[in-house]
Short mmCIF file of C-alpha atoms in Angstrom, two decimals:
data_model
loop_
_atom_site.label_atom_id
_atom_site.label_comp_id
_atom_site.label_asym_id
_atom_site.label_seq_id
_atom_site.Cartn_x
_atom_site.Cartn_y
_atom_site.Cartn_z
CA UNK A 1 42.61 62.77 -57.48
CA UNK A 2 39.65 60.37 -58.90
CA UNK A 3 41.98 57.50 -57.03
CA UNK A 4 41.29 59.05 -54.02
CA UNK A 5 37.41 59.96 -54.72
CA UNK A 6 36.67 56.49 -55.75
CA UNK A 7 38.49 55.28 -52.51
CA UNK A 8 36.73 57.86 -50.16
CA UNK A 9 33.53 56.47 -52.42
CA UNK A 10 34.04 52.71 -51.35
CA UNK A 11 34.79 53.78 -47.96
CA UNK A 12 31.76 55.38 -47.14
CA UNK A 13 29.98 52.53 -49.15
CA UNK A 14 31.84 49.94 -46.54
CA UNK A 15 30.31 52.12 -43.90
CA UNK A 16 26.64 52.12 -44.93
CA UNK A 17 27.46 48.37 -45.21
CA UNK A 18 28.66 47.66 -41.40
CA UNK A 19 25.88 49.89 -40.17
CA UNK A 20 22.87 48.19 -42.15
CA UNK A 21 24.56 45.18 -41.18
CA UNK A 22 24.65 46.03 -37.51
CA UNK A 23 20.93 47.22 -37.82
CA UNK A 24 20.41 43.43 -39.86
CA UNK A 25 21.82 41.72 -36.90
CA UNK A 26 20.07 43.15 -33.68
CA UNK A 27 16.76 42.85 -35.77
CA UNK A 28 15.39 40.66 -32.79
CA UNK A 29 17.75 42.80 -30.12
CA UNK A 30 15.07 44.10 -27.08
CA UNK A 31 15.25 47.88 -27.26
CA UNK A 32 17.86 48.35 -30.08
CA UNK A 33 17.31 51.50 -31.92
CA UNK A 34 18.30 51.23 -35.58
CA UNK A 35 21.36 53.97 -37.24
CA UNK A 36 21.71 55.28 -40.04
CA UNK A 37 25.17 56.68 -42.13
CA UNK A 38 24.96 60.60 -42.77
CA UNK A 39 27.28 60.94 -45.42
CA UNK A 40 28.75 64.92 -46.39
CA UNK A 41 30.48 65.81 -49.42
CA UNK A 42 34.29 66.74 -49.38
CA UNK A 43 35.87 69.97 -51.43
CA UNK A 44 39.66 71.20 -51.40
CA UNK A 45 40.24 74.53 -49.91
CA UNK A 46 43.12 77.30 -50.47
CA UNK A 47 44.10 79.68 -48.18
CA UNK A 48 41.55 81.63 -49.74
CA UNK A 49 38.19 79.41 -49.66
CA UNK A 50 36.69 77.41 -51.98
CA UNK A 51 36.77 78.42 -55.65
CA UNK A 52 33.42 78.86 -57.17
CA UNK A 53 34.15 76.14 -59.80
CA UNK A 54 36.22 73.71 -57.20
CA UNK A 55 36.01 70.04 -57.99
CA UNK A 56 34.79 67.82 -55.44
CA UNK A 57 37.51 65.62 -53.52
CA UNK A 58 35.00 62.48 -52.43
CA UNK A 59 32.60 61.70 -49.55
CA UNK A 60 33.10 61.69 -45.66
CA UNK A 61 31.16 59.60 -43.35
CA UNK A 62 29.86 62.70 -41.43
CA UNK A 63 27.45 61.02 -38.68
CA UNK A 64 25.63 57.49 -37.28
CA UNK A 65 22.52 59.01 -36.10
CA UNK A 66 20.60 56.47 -33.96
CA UNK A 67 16.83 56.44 -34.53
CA UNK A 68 15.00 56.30 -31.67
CA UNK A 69 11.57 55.47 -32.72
CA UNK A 70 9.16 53.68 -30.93
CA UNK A 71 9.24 49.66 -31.39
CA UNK A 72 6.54 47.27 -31.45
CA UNK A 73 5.54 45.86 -28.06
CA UNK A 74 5.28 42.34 -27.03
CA UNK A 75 3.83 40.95 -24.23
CA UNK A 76 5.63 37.93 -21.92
CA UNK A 77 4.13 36.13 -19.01
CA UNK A 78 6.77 37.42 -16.87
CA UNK A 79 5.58 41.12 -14.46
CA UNK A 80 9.12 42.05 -14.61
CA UNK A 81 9.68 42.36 -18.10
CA UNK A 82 8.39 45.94 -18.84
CA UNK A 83 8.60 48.06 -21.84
CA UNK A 84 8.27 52.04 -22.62
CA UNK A 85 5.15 53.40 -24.32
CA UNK A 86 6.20 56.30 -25.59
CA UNK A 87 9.25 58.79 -24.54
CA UNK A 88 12.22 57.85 -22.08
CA UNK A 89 14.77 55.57 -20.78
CA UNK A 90 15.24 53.11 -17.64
CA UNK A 91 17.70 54.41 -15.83
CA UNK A 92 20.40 51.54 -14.26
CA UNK A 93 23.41 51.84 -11.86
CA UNK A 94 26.36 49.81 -11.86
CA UNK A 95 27.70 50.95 -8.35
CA UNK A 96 26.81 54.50 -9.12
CA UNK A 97 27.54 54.48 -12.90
CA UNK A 98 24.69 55.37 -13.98
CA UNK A 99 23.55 53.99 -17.98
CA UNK A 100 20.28 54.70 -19.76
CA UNK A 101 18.25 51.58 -21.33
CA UNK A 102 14.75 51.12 -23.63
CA UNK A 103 15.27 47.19 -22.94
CA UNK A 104 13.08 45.97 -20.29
CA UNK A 105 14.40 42.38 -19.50
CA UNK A 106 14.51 42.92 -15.45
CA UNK A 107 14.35 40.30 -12.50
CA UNK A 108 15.60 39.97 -9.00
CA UNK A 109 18.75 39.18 -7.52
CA UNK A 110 19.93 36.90 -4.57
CA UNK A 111 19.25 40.42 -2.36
CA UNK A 112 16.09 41.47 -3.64
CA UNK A 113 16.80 44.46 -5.88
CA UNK A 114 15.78 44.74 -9.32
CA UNK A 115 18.06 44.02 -12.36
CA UNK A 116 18.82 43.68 -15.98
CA UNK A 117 20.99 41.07 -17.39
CA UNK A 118 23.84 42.58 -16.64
CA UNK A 119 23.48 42.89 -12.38
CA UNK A 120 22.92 46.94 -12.91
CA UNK A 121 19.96 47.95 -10.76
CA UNK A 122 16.92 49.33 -11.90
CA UNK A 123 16.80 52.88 -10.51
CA UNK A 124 13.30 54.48 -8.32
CA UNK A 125 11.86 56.28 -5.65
CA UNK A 126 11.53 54.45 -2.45
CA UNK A 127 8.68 53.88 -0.12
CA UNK A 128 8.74 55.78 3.39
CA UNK A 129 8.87 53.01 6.14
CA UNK A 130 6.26 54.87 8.56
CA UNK A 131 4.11 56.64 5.98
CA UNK A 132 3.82 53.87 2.97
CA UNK A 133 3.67 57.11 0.64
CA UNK A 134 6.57 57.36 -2.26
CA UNK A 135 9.31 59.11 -1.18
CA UNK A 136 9.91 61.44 -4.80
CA UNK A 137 13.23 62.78 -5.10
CA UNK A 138 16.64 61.03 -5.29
CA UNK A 139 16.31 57.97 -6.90
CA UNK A 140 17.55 54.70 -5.61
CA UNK A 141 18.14 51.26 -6.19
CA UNK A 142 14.63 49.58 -6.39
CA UNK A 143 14.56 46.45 -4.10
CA UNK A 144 11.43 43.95 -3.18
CA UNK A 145 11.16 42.97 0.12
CA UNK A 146 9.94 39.68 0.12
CA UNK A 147 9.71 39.72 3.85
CA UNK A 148 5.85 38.71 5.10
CA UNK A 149 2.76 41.30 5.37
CA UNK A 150 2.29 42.29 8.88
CA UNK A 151 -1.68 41.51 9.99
CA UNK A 152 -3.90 44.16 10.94
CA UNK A 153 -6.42 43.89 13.67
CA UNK A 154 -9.64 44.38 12.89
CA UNK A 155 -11.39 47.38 14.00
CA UNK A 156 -14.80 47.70 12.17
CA UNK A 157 -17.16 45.70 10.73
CA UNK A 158 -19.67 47.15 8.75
CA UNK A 159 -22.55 45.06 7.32
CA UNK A 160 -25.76 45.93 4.99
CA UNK A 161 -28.33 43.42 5.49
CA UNK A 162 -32.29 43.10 5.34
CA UNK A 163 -34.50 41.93 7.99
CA UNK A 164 -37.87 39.86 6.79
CA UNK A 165 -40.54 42.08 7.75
CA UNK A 166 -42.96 39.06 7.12
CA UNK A 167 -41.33 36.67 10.14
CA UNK A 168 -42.97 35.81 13.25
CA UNK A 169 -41.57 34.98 16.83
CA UNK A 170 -39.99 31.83 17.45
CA UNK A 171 -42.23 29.14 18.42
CA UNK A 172 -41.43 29.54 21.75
CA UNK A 173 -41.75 33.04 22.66
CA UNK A 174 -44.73 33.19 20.61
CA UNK A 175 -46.29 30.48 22.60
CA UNK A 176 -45.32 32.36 25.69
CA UNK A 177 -46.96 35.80 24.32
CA UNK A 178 -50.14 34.00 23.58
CA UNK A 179 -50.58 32.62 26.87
CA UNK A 180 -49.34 35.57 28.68
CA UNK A 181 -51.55 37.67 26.67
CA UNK A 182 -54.87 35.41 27.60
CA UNK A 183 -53.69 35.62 31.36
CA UNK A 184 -53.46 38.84 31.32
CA UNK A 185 -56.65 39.56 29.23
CA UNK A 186 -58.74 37.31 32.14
CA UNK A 187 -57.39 38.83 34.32
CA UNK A 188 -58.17 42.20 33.16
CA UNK A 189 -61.73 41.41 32.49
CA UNK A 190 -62.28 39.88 35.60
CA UNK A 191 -60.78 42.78 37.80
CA UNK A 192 -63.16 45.84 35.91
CA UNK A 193 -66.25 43.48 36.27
CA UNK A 194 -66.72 42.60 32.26
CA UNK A 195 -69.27 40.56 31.14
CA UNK A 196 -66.66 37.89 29.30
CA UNK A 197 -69.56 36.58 27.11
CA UNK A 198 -70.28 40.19 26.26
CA UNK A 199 -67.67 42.41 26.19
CA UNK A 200 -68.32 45.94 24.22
CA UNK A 201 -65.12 47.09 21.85
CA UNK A 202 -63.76 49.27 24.21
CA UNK A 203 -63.58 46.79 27.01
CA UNK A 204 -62.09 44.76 24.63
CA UNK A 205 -59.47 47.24 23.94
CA UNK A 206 -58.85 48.39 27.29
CA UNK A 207 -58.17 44.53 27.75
CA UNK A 208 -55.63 44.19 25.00
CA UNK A 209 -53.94 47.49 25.90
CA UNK A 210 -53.77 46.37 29.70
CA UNK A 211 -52.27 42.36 28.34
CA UNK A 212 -49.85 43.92 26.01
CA UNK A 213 -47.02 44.76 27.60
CA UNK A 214 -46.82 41.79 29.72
CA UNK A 215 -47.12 39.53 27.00
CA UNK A 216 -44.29 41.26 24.64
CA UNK A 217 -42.15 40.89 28.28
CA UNK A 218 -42.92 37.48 28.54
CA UNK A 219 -42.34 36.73 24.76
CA UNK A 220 -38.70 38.78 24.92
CA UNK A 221 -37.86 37.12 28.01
CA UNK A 222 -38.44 33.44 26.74
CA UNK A 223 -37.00 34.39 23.30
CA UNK A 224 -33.71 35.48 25.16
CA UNK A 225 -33.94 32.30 27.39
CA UNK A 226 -34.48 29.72 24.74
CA UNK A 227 -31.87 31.44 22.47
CA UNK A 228 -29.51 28.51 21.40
CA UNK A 229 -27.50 29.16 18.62
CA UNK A 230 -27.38 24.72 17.63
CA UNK A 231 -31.36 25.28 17.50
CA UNK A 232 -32.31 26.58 14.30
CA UNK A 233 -35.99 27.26 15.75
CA UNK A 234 -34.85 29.64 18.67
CA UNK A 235 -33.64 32.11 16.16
CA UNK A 236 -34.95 33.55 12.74
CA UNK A 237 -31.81 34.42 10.57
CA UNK A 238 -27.40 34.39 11.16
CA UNK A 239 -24.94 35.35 9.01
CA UNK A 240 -21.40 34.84 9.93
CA UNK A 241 -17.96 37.02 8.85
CA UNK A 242 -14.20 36.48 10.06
CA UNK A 243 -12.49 38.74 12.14
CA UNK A 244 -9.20 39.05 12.99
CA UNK A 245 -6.77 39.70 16.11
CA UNK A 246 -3.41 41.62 16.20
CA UNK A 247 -1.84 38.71 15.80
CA UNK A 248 -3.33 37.62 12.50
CA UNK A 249 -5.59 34.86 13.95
CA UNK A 250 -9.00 34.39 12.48
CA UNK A 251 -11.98 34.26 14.52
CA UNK A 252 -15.50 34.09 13.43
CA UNK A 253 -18.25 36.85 14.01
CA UNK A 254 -21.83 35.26 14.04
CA UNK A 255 -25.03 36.98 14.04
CA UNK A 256 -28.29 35.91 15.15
CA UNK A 257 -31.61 37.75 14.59
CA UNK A 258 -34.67 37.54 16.79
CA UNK A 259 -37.79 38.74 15.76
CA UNK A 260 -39.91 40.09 18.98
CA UNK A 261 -42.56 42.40 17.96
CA UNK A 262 -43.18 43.67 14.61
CA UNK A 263 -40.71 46.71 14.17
CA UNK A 264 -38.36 45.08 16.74
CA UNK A 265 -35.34 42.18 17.03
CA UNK A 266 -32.70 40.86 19.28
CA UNK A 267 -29.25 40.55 17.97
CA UNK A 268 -27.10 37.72 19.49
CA UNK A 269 -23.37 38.60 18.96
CA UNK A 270 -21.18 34.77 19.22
CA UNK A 271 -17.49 35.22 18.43
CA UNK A 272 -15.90 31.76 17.83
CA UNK A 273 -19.48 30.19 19.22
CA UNK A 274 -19.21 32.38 22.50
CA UNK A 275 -20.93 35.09 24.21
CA UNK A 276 -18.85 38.40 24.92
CA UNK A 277 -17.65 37.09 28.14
CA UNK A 278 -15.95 34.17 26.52
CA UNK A 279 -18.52 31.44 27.60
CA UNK A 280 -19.32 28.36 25.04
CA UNK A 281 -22.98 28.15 23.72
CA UNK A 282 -22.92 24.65 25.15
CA UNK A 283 -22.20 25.69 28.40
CA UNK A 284 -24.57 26.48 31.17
CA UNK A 285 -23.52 29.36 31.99
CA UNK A 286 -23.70 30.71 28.33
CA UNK A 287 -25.59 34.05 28.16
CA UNK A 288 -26.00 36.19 25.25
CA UNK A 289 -27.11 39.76 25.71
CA UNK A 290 -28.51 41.31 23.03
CA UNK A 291 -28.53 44.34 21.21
CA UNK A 292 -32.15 45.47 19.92
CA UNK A 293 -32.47 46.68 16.61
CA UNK A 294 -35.63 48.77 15.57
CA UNK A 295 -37.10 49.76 12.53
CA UNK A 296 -39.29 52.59 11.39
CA UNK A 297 -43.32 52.25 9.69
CA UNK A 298 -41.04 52.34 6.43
CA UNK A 299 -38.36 49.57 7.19
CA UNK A 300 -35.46 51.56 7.68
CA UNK A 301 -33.36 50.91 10.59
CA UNK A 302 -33.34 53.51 13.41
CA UNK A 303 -32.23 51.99 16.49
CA UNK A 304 -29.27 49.45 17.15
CA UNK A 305 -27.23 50.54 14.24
CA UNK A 306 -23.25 50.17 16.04
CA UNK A 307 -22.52 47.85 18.34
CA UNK A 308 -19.26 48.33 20.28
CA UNK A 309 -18.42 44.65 20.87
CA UNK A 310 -17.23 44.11 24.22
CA UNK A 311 -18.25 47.34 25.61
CA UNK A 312 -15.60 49.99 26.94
CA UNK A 313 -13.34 47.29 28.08
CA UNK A 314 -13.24 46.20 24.19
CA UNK A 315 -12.99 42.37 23.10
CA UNK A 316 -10.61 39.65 24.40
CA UNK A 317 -9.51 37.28 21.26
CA UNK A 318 -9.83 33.82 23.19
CA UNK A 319 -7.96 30.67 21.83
CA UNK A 320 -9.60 27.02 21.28
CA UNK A 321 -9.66 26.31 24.90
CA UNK A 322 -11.30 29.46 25.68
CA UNK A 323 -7.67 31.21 27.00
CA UNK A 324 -6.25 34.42 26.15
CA UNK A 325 -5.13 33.61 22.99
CA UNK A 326 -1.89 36.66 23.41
CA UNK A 327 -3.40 39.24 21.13
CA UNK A 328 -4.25 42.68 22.47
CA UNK A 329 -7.81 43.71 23.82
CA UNK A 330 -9.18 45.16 20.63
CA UNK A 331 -12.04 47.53 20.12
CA UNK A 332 -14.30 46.36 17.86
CA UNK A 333 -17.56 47.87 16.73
CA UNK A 334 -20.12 46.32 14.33
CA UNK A 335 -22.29 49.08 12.45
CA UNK A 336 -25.14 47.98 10.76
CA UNK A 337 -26.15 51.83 9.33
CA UNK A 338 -28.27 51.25 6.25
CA UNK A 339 -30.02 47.74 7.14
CA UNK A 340 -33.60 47.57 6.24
CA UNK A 341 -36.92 45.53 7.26
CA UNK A 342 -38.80 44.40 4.19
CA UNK A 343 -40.98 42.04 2.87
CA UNK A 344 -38.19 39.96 1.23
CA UNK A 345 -35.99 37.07 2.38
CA UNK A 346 -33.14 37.74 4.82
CA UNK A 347 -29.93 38.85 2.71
CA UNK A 348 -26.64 40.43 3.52
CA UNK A 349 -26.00 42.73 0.71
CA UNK A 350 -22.78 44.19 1.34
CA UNK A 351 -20.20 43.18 4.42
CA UNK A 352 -16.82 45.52 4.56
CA UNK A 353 -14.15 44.52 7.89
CA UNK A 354 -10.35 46.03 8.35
CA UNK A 355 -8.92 43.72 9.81
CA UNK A 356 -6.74 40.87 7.42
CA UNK A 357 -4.25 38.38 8.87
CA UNK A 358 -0.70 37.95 7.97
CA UNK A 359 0.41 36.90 4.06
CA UNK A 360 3.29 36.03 1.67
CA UNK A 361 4.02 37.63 -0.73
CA UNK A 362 2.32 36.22 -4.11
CA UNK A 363 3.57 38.37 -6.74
CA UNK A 364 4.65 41.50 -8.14
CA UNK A 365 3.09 43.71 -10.74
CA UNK A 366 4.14 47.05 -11.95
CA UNK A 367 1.44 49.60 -13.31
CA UNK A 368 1.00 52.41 -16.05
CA UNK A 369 2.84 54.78 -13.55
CA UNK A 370 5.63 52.84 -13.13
CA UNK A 371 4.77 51.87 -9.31
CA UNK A 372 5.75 48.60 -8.19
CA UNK A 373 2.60 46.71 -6.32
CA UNK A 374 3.63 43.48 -4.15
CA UNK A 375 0.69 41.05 -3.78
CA UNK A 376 0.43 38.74 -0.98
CA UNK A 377 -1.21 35.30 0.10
CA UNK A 378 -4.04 37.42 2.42
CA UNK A 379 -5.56 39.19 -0.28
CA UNK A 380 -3.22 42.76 0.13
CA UNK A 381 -1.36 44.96 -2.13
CA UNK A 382 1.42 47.22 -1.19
CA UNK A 383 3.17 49.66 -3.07
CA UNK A 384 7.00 48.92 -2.85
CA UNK A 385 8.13 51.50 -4.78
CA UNK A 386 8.41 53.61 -8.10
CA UNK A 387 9.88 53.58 -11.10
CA UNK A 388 11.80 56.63 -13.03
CA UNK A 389 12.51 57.17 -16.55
CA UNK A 390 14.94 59.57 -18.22
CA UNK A 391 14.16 62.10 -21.00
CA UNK A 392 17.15 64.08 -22.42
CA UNK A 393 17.06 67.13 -24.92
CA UNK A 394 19.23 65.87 -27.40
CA UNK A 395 18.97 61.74 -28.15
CA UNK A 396 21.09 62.09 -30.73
CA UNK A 397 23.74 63.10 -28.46
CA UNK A 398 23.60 60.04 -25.87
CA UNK A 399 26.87 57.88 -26.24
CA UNK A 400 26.38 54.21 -26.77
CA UNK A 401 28.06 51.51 -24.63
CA UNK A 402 27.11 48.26 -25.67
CA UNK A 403 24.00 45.39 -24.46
CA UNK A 404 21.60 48.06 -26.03
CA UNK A 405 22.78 51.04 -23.06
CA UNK A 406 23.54 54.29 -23.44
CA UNK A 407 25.42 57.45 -21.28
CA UNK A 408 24.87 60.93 -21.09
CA UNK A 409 26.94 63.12 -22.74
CA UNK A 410 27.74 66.96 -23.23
CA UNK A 411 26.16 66.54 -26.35
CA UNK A 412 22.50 65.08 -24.65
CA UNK A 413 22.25 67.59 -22.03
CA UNK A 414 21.40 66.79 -18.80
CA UNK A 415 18.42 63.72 -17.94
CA UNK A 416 15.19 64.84 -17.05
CA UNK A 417 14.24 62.33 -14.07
CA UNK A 418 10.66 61.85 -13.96
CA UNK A 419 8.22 59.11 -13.01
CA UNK A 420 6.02 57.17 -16.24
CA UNK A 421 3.24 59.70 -17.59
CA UNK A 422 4.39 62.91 -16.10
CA UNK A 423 5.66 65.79 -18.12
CA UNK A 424 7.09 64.26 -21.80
CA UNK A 425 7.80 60.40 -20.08
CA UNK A 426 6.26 57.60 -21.73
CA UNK A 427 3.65 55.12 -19.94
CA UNK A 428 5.38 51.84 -18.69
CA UNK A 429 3.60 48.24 -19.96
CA UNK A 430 4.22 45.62 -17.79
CA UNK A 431 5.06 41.73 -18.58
CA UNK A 432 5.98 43.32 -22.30
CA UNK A 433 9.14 43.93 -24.31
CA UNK A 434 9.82 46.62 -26.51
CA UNK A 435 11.37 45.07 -29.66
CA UNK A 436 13.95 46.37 -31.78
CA UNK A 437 12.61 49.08 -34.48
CA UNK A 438 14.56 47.88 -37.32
CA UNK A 439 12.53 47.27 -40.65
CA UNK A 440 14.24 44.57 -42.12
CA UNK A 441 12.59 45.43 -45.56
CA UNK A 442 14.29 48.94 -45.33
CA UNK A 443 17.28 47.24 -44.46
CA UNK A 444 17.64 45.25 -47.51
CA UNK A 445 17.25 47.57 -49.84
CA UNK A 446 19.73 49.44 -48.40
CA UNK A 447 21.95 46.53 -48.96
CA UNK A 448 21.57 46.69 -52.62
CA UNK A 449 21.99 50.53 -53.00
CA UNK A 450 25.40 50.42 -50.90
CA UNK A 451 26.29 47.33 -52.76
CA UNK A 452 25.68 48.89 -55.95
CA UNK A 453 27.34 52.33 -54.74
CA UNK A 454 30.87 49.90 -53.89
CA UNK A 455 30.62 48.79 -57.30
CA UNK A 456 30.13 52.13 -58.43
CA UNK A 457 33.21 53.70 -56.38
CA UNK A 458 34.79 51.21 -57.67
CA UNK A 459 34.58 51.43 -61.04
CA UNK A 460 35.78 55.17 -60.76
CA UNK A 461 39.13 53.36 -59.19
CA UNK A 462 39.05 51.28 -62.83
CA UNK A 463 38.15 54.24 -65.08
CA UNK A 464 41.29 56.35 -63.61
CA UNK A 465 43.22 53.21 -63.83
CA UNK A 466 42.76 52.93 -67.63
CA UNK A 467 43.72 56.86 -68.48
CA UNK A 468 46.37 56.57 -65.93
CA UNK A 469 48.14 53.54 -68.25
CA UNK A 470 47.01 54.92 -71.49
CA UNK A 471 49.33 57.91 -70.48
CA UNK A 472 52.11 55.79 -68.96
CA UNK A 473 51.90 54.18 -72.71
CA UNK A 474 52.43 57.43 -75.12
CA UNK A 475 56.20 57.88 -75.97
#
């Protein structure tokens, strides 16, 4: 009997060798979980039960329980490399077979979709074609389409600037009020019979009011006239913002402001240095007609705000030459809602357009929540897809298969399918690997205790050994 205690003894002692060992030598494995030996005692049983005073017949190796607690996380420099904050499993197919992972080492193949070092694809919920919204539901394989971003026309321009309240007209026009203004004035005074060398304040008056409006004509006229966007004295301020076609092609939006009275300016529209009917500044045919913004006593603009550019037959995108350049007729509106006219320098504090031509893509990130963001040479993210993770009721009772995977099982119950950070999943960290959660320190001690139990066991073997032969030797 003690031979076969001492040999169940060094048995199970072999066993709590092989599976420290094991937990030794995938100390630097990605997503290893670390076992442990449950060992149960063994007692000989009649027909009748167990005996209250029944001697003990060894030890049985009753269960490997894996340990699946959270490992350290590193970070990489690669986006694709992803580890699991907290509960769940990555869920890969192999042609349907599905297997459940905690290592994160994923990349593309020659086709696009997302994979582990062994080819099995990373599983998710697609992205509806038409929509762009996730389709939740049946997972499937996650793929990147590297194919280019489509550009989008743009429809809206919105811009947030301030006017300076403190500029005057344009040399020009101002010289064309001033004489117009004296003309007028003479002219005045000279039809009502006013002394000019003594003129009382309300002749005066009635003389201003009466030169006025001809004068502000006069000024707005030249200013409109002399407008030329090359000459820096025909206008007060620009700013300038790209626009683009349904075709992707950029074309630039320039803005010139013309002050012509003191709550009031002109606003010259040039796309790609041309009027709205597609005419060059530098030709003579080149007129700009613009839109008039005004301004309340308190600065705030209340007149002029959207601009439909084009009008209701909408805006022709014109090539170098001044051709159609083969994009559609767009409408295009320009709302300048919120502008002011204060006594500060001209500044554009905020400019917002839709419109963004066509891009590569750049690179791929993956967020908290699992969803997989492509982003691409114009400046644009889209959402490609989602991630799911796996939760089961019983770990303990997932079957292992090898390169740190495991299947489902009677014993786990069924997966819970679920995307990162809903319900019981875990949070996904991108460009990060979860390392192994072996503690080597733990792992040596339990070296020397099973060595020490093997030497134990087997001095029971060498006890029983001795009695045995010191029988054998009586006569």
């Amino acid at each position: 009997m003690s031979f076969n205690i001492g040999l169940s003894g060094i048995r199970a002692a072999s066993s709590d060798l092989n599976i420290t060992g094991n937990n030794i030598a995938n100390a630097s494995t990605v997503g290893f979980k670390s076992s442990r030996a449950e060992f149960a005692d063994v007692y000989s049983a009649s027909i009748l039960g167990t005996g209250s005073n029944a001697q003990g017949s060894g030890v049985v190796l009753d269960n490997v329980a894996q340990i699946f607690t959270q490992g350290d996380i590193n970070y990489t420099e690669n986006s694709l490399d992803l580890a699991i904050n907290g509960n769940g499993f990555f869920v890969t197919s192999n042609n349907g077979a599905l297997s459940y992972t905690r290592a994160g080492y994923f990349g593309t193949n020659q086709e696009g979709f997302i994979v582990n070092n062994n080819g099995e694809r990373l599983q998710g919920y697609g992205v509806n074609a038409v929509t762009g919204r996730i389709n939740e539901g049946v997972p499937t394989d996650l793929r990147v389409d590297t194919r280019a971003a489509n550009p989008n026309r743009t429809s809206k321009v919105e811009s947030t600037l301030n006017l300076n309240s403190t500029s005057v007209r344009p040399t020009a026009a101002q010289n064309a009020y001033d004489t117009t203004f004296a003309t007028e004035y003479s002219a005045h005074i000279t039809a009502n019979a006013v002394d000019p060398a003594t003129p009382t304040e309300d002749e005066m008056a009635a003389a201003r009011a009466a030169a006025e409006p001809a004068a502000l004509t006069a000024a707005r006229d030249q200013a409109r006239t002399g407008f030329d966007p090359s000459d820096s004295s025909t206008y007060n301020s620009s700013t300038s913002v790209n626009v683009y076609d349904s075709l992707g092609n950029a074309h630039v939006m320039t803005k010139y402001f013309v002050k012509t009275d003191a709550n009031t300016w002109d606003m010259h529209v040039l796309i790609d240095g041309r009027d709205l009917s597609g005419t060059l500044a530098t030709d003579p045919a080149f007129s700009s007609d613009p839109e008039v913004l005004t301004f309340n006593s308190s600065g705030a603009l209340i007149g002029g705000q959207i601009t439909n550019i084009g009008g209701a037959a909408g805006w022709q995108p014109l090539d170098a030459n001044g051709e159609p350049a083969g994009a559609e007729v767009q409408n295009l509106s320009l709302d300048l809602t919120g502008s002011s006219q204060y006594a500060s320098s001209f500044g554009v504090t905020s400019v917002v357009q839709d419109g963004f031509t066509t891009g590569e893509l750049a690179g791929l990130s993956i967020d908290d929540n699992g969803m997989l963001i492509a982003r691409y040479t114009n400046g644009q993210t889209k959402t490609q897809g989602q991630l799911v993770l796996a939760t089961f009721a019983n770990q303990q009772g997932l079957k292992p298969l090898g390169d740190t995977a495991w299947a489902q099982s009677s014993a786990s119950g069924e997966p819970v399918i679920g995307v990162p950070g809903s319900g019981t999943q875990g949070l996904i960290q991108s460009g990060a690997l979860e390392q192994s959660n072996v503690d080597l320190s733990e792992m040596l001690i339990n070296l020397i205790v099973a060595q020490r139990n093997y030497q134990a066991n087997a001095k029971t073997i060498q006890t029983e050994d001795a009695v045995t032969q010191t029988i054998i030797n009586l006569r």
